[in-house]
PDB file of C-alpha atoms in Angstrom:
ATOM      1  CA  UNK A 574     102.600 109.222  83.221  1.00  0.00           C
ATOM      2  CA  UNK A 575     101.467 108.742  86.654  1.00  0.00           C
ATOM      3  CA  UNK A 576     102.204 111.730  89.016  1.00  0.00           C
ATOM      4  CA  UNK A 577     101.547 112.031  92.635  1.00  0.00           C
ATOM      5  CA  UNK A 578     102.179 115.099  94.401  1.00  0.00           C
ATOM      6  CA  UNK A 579     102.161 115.635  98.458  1.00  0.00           C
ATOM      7  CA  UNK A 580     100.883 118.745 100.781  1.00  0.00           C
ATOM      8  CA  UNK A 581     100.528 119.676 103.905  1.00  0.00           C
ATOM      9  CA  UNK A 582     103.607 119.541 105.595  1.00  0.00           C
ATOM     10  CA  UNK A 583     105.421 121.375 108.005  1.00  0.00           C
ATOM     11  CA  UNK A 584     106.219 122.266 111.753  1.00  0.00           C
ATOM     12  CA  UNK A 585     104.078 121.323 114.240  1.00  0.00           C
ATOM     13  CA  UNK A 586     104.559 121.109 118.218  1.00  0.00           C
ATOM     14  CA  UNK A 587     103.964 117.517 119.718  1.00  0.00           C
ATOM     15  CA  UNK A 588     100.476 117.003 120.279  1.00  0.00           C
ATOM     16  CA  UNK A 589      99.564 118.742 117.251  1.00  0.00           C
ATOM     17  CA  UNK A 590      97.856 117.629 114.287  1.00  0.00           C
ATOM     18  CA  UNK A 591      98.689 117.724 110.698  1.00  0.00           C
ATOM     19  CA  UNK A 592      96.854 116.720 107.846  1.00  0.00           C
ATOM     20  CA  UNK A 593      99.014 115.184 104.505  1.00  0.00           C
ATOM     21  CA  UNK A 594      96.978 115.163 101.061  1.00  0.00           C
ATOM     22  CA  UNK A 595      98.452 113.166  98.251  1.00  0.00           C
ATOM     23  CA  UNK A 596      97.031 114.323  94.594  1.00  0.00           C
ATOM     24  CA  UNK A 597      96.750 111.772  91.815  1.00  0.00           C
ATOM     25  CA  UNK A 598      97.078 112.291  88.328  1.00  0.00           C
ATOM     26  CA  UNK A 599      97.688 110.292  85.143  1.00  0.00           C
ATOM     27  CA  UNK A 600      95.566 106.928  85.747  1.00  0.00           C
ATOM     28  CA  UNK A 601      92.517 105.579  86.957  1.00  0.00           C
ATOM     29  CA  UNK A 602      93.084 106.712  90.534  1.00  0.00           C
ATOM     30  CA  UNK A 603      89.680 105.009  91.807  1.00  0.00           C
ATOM     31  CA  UNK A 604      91.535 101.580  90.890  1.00  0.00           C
ATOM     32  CA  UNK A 605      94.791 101.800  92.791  1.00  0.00           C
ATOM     33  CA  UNK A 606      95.530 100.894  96.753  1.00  0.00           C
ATOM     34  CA  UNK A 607      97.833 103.133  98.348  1.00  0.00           C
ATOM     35  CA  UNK A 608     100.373 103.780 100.983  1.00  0.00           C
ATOM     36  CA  UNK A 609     101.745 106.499 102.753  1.00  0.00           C
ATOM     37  CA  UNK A 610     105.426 105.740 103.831  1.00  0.00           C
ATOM     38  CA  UNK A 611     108.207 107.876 105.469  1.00  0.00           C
ATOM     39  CA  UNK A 612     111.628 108.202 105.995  1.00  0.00           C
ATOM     40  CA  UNK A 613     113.495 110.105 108.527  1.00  0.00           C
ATOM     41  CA  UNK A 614     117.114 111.205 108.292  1.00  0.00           C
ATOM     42  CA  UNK A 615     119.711 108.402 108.527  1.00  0.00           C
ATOM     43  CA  UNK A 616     116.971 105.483 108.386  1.00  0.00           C
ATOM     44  CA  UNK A 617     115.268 103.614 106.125  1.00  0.00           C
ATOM     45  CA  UNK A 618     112.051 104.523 104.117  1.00  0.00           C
ATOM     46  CA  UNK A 619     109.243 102.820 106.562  1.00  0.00           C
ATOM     47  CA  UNK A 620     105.585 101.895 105.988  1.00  0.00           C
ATOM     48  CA  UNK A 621     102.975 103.979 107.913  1.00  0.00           C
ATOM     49  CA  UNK A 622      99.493 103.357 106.406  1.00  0.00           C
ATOM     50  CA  UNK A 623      97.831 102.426 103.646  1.00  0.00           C
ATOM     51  CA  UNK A 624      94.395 101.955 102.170  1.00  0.00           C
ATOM     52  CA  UNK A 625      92.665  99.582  99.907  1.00  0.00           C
ATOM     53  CA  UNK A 626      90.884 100.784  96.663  1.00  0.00           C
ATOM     54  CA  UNK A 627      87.422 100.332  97.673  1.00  0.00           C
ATOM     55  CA  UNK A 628      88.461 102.537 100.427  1.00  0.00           C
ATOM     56  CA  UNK A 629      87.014 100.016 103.247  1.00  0.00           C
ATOM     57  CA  UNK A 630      89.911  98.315 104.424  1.00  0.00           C
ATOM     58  CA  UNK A 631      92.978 100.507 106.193  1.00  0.00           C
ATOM     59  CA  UNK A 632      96.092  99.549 107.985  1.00  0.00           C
ATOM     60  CA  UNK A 633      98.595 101.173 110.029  1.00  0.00           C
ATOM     61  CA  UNK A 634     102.053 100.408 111.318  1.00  0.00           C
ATOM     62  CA  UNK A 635     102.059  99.959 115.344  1.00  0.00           C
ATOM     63  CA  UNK A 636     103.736 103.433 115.938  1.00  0.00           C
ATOM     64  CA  UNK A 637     100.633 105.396 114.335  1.00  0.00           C
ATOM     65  CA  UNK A 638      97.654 103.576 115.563  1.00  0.00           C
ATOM     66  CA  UNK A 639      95.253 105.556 116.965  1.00  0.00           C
ATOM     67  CA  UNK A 640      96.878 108.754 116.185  1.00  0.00           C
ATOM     68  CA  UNK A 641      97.200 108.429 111.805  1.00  0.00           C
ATOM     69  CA  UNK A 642      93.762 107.945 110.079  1.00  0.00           C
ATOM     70  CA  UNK A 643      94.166 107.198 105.633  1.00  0.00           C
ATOM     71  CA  UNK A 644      91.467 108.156 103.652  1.00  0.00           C
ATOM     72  CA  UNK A 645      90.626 108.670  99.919  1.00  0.00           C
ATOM     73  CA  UNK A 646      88.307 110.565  97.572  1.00  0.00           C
ATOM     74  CA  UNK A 647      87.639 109.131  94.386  1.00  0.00           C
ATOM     75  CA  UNK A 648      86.589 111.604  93.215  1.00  0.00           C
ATOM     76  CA  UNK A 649      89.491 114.334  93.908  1.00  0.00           C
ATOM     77  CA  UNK A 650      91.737 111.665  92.971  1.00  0.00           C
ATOM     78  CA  UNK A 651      93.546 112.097  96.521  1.00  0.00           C
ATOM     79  CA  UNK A 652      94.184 110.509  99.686  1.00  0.00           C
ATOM     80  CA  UNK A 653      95.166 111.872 102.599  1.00  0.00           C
ATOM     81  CA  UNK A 654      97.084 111.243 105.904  1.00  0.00           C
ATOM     82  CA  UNK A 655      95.370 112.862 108.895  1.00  0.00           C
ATOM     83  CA  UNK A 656      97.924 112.841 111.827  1.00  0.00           C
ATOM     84  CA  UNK A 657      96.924 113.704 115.156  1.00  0.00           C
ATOM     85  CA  UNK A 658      98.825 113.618 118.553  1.00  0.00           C
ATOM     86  CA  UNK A 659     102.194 114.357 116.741  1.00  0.00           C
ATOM     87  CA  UNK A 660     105.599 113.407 118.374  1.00  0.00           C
ATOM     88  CA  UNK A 661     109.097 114.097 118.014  1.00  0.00           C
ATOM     89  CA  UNK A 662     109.823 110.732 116.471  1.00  0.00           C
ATOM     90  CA  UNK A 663     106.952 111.235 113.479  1.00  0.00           C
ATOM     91  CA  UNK A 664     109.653 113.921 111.953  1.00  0.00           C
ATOM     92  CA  UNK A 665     110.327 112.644 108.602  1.00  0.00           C
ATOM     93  CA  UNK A 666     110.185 113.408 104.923  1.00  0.00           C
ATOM     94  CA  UNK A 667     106.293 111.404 104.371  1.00  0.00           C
ATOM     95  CA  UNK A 668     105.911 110.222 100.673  1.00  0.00           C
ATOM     96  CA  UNK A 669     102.509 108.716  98.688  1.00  0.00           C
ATOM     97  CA  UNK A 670     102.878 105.916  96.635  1.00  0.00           C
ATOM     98  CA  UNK A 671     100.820 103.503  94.250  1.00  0.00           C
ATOM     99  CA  UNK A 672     100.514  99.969  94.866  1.00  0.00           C
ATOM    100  CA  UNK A 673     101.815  97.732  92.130  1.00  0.00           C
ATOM    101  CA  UNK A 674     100.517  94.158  93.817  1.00  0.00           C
ATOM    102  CA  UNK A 675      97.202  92.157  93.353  1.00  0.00           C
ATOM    103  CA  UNK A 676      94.501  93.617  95.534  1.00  0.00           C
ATOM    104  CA  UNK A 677      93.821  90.034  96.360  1.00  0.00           C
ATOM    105  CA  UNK A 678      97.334  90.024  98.003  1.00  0.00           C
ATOM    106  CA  UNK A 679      96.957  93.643  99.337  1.00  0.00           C
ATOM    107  CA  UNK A 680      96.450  92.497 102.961  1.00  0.00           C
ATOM    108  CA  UNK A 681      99.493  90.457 103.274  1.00  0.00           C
ATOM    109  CA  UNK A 682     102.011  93.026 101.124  1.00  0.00           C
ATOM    110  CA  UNK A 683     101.022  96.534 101.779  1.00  0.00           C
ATOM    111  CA  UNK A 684     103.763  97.537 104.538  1.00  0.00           C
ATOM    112  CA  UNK A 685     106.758  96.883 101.435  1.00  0.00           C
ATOM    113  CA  UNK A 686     108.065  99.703  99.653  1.00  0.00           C
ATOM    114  CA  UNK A 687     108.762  97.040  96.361  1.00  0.00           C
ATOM    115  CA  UNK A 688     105.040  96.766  96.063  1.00  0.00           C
ATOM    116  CA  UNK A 689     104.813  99.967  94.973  1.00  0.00           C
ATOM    117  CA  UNK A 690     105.334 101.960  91.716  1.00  0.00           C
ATOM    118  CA  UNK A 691     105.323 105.582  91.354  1.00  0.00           C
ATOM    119  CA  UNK A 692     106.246 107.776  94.349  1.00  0.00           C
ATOM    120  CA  UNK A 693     105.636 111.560  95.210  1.00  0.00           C
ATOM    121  CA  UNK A 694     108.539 113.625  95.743  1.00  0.00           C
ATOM    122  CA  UNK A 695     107.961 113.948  99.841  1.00  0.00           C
ATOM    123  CA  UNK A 696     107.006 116.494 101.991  1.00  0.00           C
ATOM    124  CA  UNK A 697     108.510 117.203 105.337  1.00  0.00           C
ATOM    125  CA  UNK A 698     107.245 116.781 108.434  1.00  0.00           C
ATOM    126  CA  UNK A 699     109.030 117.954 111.317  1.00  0.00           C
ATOM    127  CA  UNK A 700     107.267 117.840 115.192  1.00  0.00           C
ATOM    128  CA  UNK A 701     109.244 119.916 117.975  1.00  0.00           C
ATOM    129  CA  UNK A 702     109.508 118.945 121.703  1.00  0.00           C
TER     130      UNK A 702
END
């Protein structure tokens, strides 16, 4: 049984930093792409970054760019979501997930929640004004 398990959470002023870690357990973590996604209240769960398994290739929704940086250890069997230059609108619950797709398809699905299998339970991120 797969389990992923977030960290790092919590309440930050805007134009603080923040750093999520995701920890992997139950498979071959060095073979799976993942995404970090979040929800805030009232909206649907969004896409915010994810990283291929060789670790090389990254990508980011608009909103984060520059700001969000996904990386992985292999070794740890984590990845984490550094988050820099917080703002209000980053408040959400931010969740880990495995992706279920072909890596040869990776670049062209990663942003969809239905590419992906197992789930952490979320941790909450909330950035005051």
């Amino acid at each position: 049984q797969v389990q992923l398990v977030e960290s790092g959470g919590g309440l930050v002023q805007a134009g603080g930093s923040l750093r999520l870690s995701c920890a992997a357990s139950g498979r071959t973590f060095s073979s799976d792409s993942m995404g970090w996604f979040r929800q805030a209240p009232g909206k649907e769960r969004e896409f915010v970054a994810a990283i291929h398994w060789i670790g090389t290739n990254t990508y980011y929704t608009d909103s984060v760019k520059g700001r969000f940086t996904i990386s992985r250890d292999n070794a740890k069997s984590t990845v984490f979501l550094q988050m820099n230059s917080l703002k209000p609108e980053d408040t959400a619950v931010y969740y880990c997930a495995t992706y279920i797709g072909s890596p040869r398809y990776f670049r062209s699905s990663y942003s969809y929640t239905e590419n992906y299998d197992y789930w952490g339970q979320g941790t909450q991120v909330t950035v005051s004004s």
